[in-house]
Amino acid sequence: MIEPKSVPTSYRKWNRCLVLAGDIGGTNSRLALYDMNASAHHHSGDGQGGALVFQKDYHNHLFSDFTSVVRQFLKDSGDHEPRTACFAVAGPVKDNVVVLTNIQGWVIDGYALENSLSIQKVKVINDFGGIGYGLLTLEDSECVVLNSGVPKPEAPIVCVGAGTGLGECYLVFNKDSTQPSGGRYEVFSSEGGHVDFSANNPLYEELRTFIMKKNDLHGRISVERVVSGGGITNIYDFLRTKFPDRANKQIVTKFDNAATHEKPAVVAEAAKEKTCPLADQAIEIFLDCYGSEVGNCALKWLPFGGIYIAGGLLPRFLYRLESSSFLKSCLSKGRLSKLIEEVPIKVVTDGSIGLRGAKLVAARTLSQCDSVDQQQQQQ
């Protein structure tokens, strides 16, 4: 187990304002417990108030199922009993249930967790949905501005993030007179990362054909095959096959010997250290295609509330964004280029945004439970 982050408290297990948040990946589960009614605010970087009671990460392979992870966490926390919980999970969620494809036997069922753990309400959301909600907790210092612009109140917001895959979601302002601000943003998931990859020059057409043959695909590839960690692998594999004389043999050997999930890092490192011209070209192609897809999202959703770029990849390339074609490809949208130039574009640099989003949903759920309880008491 990973060392916990604990805050000395005198909280008691019957505290009805405790919420549990979780960011659940294929390898680790990060869980955190918050008191949303704490008189003394503990600054934990969540941006939404509440006191951090206990936080700890767990290696998933040490547990037979997710319920066991949560039980262990609650035991480690001092047997606290949260009232609500939200888990942002890497996988497709349907009816508050997700089956994790890369962890055999793991099913996270919100309703089953309510019963087995005596939690009043448990919500299961997609991990990128968690990131979407996490955007609502961001401070200005946690972003890097790529395209300045004044966000328009209540306008749509979009989040795009390349990592293992390519996630996309959008936020819409829901007007609600019961809310202090007159409403609040809600997150809607998307499978936009699986739209067709469009090759806009001969080299990219060759790349598309290469990826189709490599993966035994027919007729199309998705943008995710290019704009993701695996996309960096595909691009470098294509370039070293097409231009073998330009490849650094040591880097090629290191690339070939690396585990699948380590290959993108080999290319990124070689590009940054300028030890392989093809690695540098691979990253430039990746950024060019990434920028183009961000611009496509701007066209589809007209997010004048802002586009936020999350995920683990782009922050690694901040050192070269100004000199790359990323922003040019993003804003070059023909007759609508002037319109897209008005959209604020920012890179999210905080890595805990998914957990923060899950906390926000758990806190909202707590408020809903309070309202229901009050109505029942009045009846």
C-alpha positions as a printed Julia matrix, in Angstrom:
379×3 Matrix{Float64}:
   0.0    0.0     0.0
   1.07   3.57   -0.67
   1.77   5.81    2.31
  -1.33   7.7     3.46
  -1.85  11.41    3.79
  -3.53  11.96    7.15
  -4.76  15.06    8.93
  -4.99  14.89   12.76
  -8.62  15.39   13.7
 -11.14  14.67   16.41
 -13.84  13.63   13.95
 -16.25  10.99   15.15
 -17.65   8.17   13.05
 -21.23   9.47   13.31
 -20.31  12.74   11.57
 -23.07  13.15    8.98
 -21.11  15.58    6.82
 -18.38  13.2     5.69
 -17.99  12.51    1.97
 -15.76   9.97    0.27
 -14.12  10.7    -3.09
 -12.16   8.3    -5.27
 -10.14   8.43   -8.48
  -9.98   4.83   -9.68
  -7.53   3.83  -12.39
  -6.39   0.53  -13.77
  -3.39   0.38  -11.42
  -4.15   2.48   -8.34
  -7.14   3.71   -6.38
  -6.8    7.12   -4.72
  -9.35   7.68   -1.97
  -9.97  10.71    0.22
 -12.37  11.52    3.03
 -13.6   15.09    3.62
 -15.69  16.8     6.29
 -17.86  19.27    4.41
 -19.06  20.96    7.6
 -15.69  21.53    9.26
 -15.44  24.84   11.09
 -11.73  25.08   10.4
 -10.97  24.82    6.71
  -7.95  22.68    5.95
  -6.43  23.88    2.7
  -5.95  20.67    0.7
  -5.88  22.3    -2.71
  -9.42  21.18   -3.55
 -10.65  24.74   -4.14
 -14.13  23.98   -2.77
 -13.74  24.11    1.02
 -14.22  21.27    3.46
 -11.53  19.65    5.58
  -9.44  16.74    4.42
  -9.81  14.02    7.03
  -7.78  11.21    5.47
  -6.29  10.31    2.09
  -4.5    7.22    0.85
  -3.61   5.43   -2.38
  -3.91   1.67   -2.85
  -2.47  -0.76   -5.39
  -5.45  -2.48   -7.01
  -3.7   -5.81   -7.6
  -3.56  -6.39   -3.82
  -7.36  -6.66   -3.62
  -9.85  -9.11   -5.07
 -12.55  -6.47   -5.55
 -13.16  -2.76   -5.15
 -15.37  -3.12   -2.08
 -12.37  -4.56   -0.24
 -10.34  -1.47   -1.15
 -12.97   0.86    0.32
 -13.34  -1.29    3.45
  -9.58  -1.13    4.01
  -9.57   2.61    3.46
 -12.35   3.22    5.96
 -10.57   1.0     8.48
  -7.31   2.88    7.92
  -9.14   6.18    8.36
 -10.32   5.22   11.84
 -13.59   3.51   10.93
 -15.26   6.67    9.71
 -18.65   6.33    8.03
 -19.12   8.69    5.07
 -22.63   9.67    4.2
 -22.08   9.99    0.45
 -19.41   8.9    -2.01
 -18.41   9.42   -5.61
 -15.93   7.31   -7.55
 -14.51   8.5   -10.86
 -13.57   5.3   -12.68
 -11.58   4.57  -15.83
 -14.25   2.8   -17.84
 -17.71   3.17  -19.4
 -20.4    3.76  -16.76
 -23.97   2.59  -17.27
 -26.72   2.81  -14.63
 -24.22   3.65  -11.89
 -22.15   0.53  -12.67
 -18.79   0.09  -14.37
 -16.93  -3.08  -15.31
 -13.17  -2.53  -15.35
 -11.85  -4.32  -18.41
  -8.2   -4.34  -17.26
  -8.82  -5.71  -13.75
 -10.32  -9.17  -13.89
 -13.43  -9.57  -11.76
 -13.72  -5.92  -10.77
 -17.21  -4.46  -10.98
 -17.95  -1.15   -9.26
 -21.68  -0.98   -8.56
 -22.81   2.18   -6.77
 -26.03   0.66   -5.49
 -24.28  -2.46   -4.19
 -21.72  -0.29   -2.4
 -24.52   1.64   -0.69
 -25.85  -1.61    0.77
 -22.56  -3.3     1.65
 -20.9   -0.21    3.15
 -23.96   1.52    4.65
 -23.38   4.71    2.66
 -26.55   6.7     1.99
 -25.7    7.51   -1.64
 -22.88   6.34   -3.92
 -22.35   7.74   -7.41
 -20.11   6.17  -10.03
 -18.95   8.42  -12.86
 -16.49   8.1   -15.73
 -12.97   9.22  -14.87
 -13.03  11.95  -17.5
 -16.36  13.11  -16.15
 -14.54  13.49  -12.84
 -11.98  15.67  -14.56
 -14.82  17.73  -16.04
 -16.27  18.42  -12.6
 -12.77  19.08  -11.33
 -12.5   22.01  -13.74
 -15.02  23.82  -11.56
 -12.54  23.77   -8.66
  -9.53  25.17  -10.53
  -7.57  28.23   -9.51
  -5.96  30.45  -12.16
  -2.51  29.38  -10.92
  -3.29  25.77  -11.85
  -3.56  26.51  -15.56
  -1.31  27.75  -18.35
  -3.03  30.04  -20.84
  -2.48  29.14  -24.5
  -5.09  31.4   -26.05
  -6.31  34.38  -24.09
  -9.93  35.32  -24.07
 -12.6   36.36  -21.64
 -14.79  33.4   -20.62
 -18.47  34.16  -21.12
 -20.67  33.44  -18.11
 -22.89  30.36  -18.48
 -21.32  29.48  -21.86
 -20.39  25.85  -22.6
 -17.02  24.57  -21.38
 -15.05  21.74  -23.0
 -12.34  19.49  -21.61
 -10.0   17.46  -23.81
  -7.28  15.22  -22.47
  -4.81  12.83  -24.06
  -3.24  10.18  -21.88
  -3.58   6.44  -22.3
  -6.54   7.33  -24.52
  -8.21  10.55  -25.64
 -10.99  11.81  -23.38
 -13.48  14.54  -24.19
 -16.39  15.96  -22.21
 -18.41  19.14  -22.13
 -20.08  21.2   -19.41
 -23.42  22.95  -19.76
 -24.82  25.54  -17.36
 -28.1   24.38  -15.87
 -30.17  27.31  -14.64
 -31.64  26.6   -11.22
 -33.2   29.29   -9.05
 -32.57  27.22   -5.92
 -28.82  27.64   -6.38
 -27.11  30.75   -4.94
 -25.54  31.54   -8.31
 -28.75  30.92  -10.23
 -27.58  27.54  -11.49
 -24.52  25.34  -11.89
 -22.57  23.45  -14.49
 -23.26  19.79  -15.22
 -20.83  17.48  -17.03
 -21.77  15.33  -20.01
 -19.5   12.54  -21.19
 -18.49  12.09  -24.8
 -16.75   9.53  -26.98
 -15.34  12.27  -29.18
 -11.89  10.71  -29.06
 -13.19   7.96  -31.32
 -14.23  10.15  -34.23
 -12.46   9.53  -37.54
  -8.89  10.72  -37.91
  -8.7   13.02  -40.9
  -5.36  13.12  -42.73
  -4.78  16.6   -44.15
  -1.49  16.0   -45.95
   0.23  13.09  -47.78
   2.45  12.15  -44.82
  -0.54  11.91  -42.5
  -2.35   9.79  -45.09
   0.61   7.39  -45.03
   0.46   7.42  -41.24
  -3.23   6.56  -41.32
  -2.62   3.68  -43.71
   0.28   2.43  -41.56
  -1.83   2.4   -38.4
  -4.66   0.59  -40.17
  -2.31  -2.16  -41.39
  -0.5   -2.38  -38.05
  -3.75  -2.91  -36.14
  -5.6   -4.86  -38.85
  -8.21  -2.13  -39.2
 -10.37  -1.54  -42.23
 -11.46   1.8   -43.66
 -10.84   4.13  -40.73
  -8.85   4.91  -37.63
  -9.93   7.08  -34.72
  -8.24  10.28  -33.6
  -7.25   8.44  -30.43
  -4.93   6.22  -32.5
  -2.82   9.35  -33.09
  -3.6   11.7   -30.19
  -2.73   9.62  -27.12
   0.22   7.88  -25.54
  -0.36   4.98  -27.9
  -0.57   7.53  -30.7
   2.98   8.7   -29.97
   4.05   5.07  -30.21
   2.24   4.66  -33.54
   3.72   7.85  -34.99
   7.3    6.98  -34.02
   6.87   3.4   -35.28
   5.66   4.8   -38.6
   8.52   7.29  -38.94
  11.28   4.85  -38.09
   9.83   2.44  -40.65
   9.56   5.1   -43.37
  12.89   6.83  -42.61
  15.2    4.15  -41.14
  18.36   6.11  -42.01
  17.27   9.05  -39.85
  16.64   6.99  -36.72
  19.03   6.9   -33.76
  19.71   3.17  -33.41
  20.18   3.4   -29.65
  16.8    5.08  -29.25
  15.18   2.53  -31.56
  16.6   -0.31  -29.45
  15.41   1.37  -26.26
  11.99   1.88  -27.84
  11.73  -1.75  -28.95
  12.78  -3.09  -25.54
  10.44  -0.85  -23.56
   7.13  -2.1   -22.22
   4.09  -0.91  -24.18
   3.15   1.74  -21.63
   6.76   3.0   -21.48
   7.28   3.54  -25.21
   5.7    7.05  -25.37
   8.05   8.22  -22.61
  11.07   6.93  -24.55
  10.03   9.02  -27.55
   9.22  12.09  -25.43
  12.57  11.94  -23.64
  14.52  11.54  -26.87
  12.66  14.49  -28.38
  13.37  16.72  -25.4
  17.04  15.77  -25.3
  17.26  16.01  -29.12
  18.95  12.62  -29.38
  16.76  11.37  -32.25
  15.4   13.51  -35.11
  12.51  11.1   -35.66
  11.45  11.36  -32.02
  11.36  15.13  -32.38
   9.29  14.81  -35.56
   6.97  12.31  -33.88
   6.19  14.71  -31.06
   5.65  17.55  -33.52
   3.14  15.45  -35.49
   1.44  14.45  -32.24
   1.11  18.11  -31.15
  -0.08  19.19  -34.59
  -2.85  16.57  -34.61
  -3.69  17.25  -30.97
  -4.12  20.96  -31.67
  -6.31  20.19  -34.68
  -8.62  18.03  -32.56
  -8.87  20.71  -29.85
  -9.91  23.13  -32.59
 -12.48  20.61  -33.83
 -13.94  20.52  -30.31
 -14.15  24.31  -30.4
 -16.16  24.09  -33.62
 -18.5   21.41  -32.31
 -19.36  22.95  -28.96
 -18.48  26.68  -29.33
 -17.18  26.64  -25.75
 -16.86  30.34  -25.02
 -16.62  29.38  -21.37
 -13.23  27.94  -22.27
 -11.43  24.83  -23.48
  -9.35  23.11  -20.83
  -6.7   20.59  -21.84
  -6.11  17.98  -19.15
  -4.49  14.54  -19.14
  -0.92  13.59  -18.46
   0.67  14.26  -21.84
   0.43  17.92  -22.83
   1.96  19.32  -19.61
   5.1   17.36  -20.51
   5.44  19.4   -23.7
   4.84  22.89  -22.36
   8.49  23.63  -23.06
   7.87  23.42  -26.8
   4.25  24.49  -27.29
   5.12  28.03  -28.4
   7.39  26.76  -31.16
   5.14  23.86  -32.18
   2.2   23.91  -34.56
  -0.24  23.0   -31.76
  -1.97  26.37  -31.43
  -1.79  27.14  -35.15
  -3.54  23.87  -35.97
  -6.07  24.54  -33.24
  -7.03  27.99  -34.51
  -6.72  27.37  -38.26
 -10.33  26.52  -39.05
 -10.91  28.24  -42.37
 -13.8   30.67  -42.5
 -14.47  30.2   -38.77
 -10.9   30.84  -37.6
 -11.78  34.32  -36.28
 -14.61  32.86  -34.22
 -12.42  30.15  -32.7
  -9.75  32.71  -31.8
 -12.22  34.09  -29.22
 -12.28  30.81  -27.26
 -10.07  30.8   -24.12
  -7.74  27.79  -24.17
  -5.85  26.62  -21.08
  -3.68  23.67  -20.07
  -4.46  22.15  -16.67
  -1.28  21.47  -14.69
  -2.81  19.96  -11.54
  -2.74  16.17  -11.44
  -5.41  15.67   -8.77
  -8.26  17.21  -10.74
 -10.11  13.89  -11.13
 -10.23  13.34   -7.37
 -11.34  16.93   -6.85
 -14.16  16.4    -9.32
 -15.31  13.26   -7.51
 -15.29  15.23   -4.25
 -17.43  17.94   -5.81
 -20.02  15.38   -6.96
 -20.0   13.7    -3.52
 -20.56  17.1    -1.87
 -23.43  17.9    -4.23
 -24.93  14.51   -3.47
 -24.65  15.26    0.25
 -26.64  18.46   -0.27
 -29.3   16.53   -2.17
 -29.54  13.99    0.65
 -29.99  16.81    3.16
 -32.86  18.21    1.09
 -34.56  14.82    0.86
 -34.16  14.23    4.61
 -35.64  17.64    5.4
 -38.63  17.0     3.17
 -39.27  13.64    4.82
 -39.07  15.21    8.28
 -41.66  17.81    7.31
 -44.13  15.21    6.1
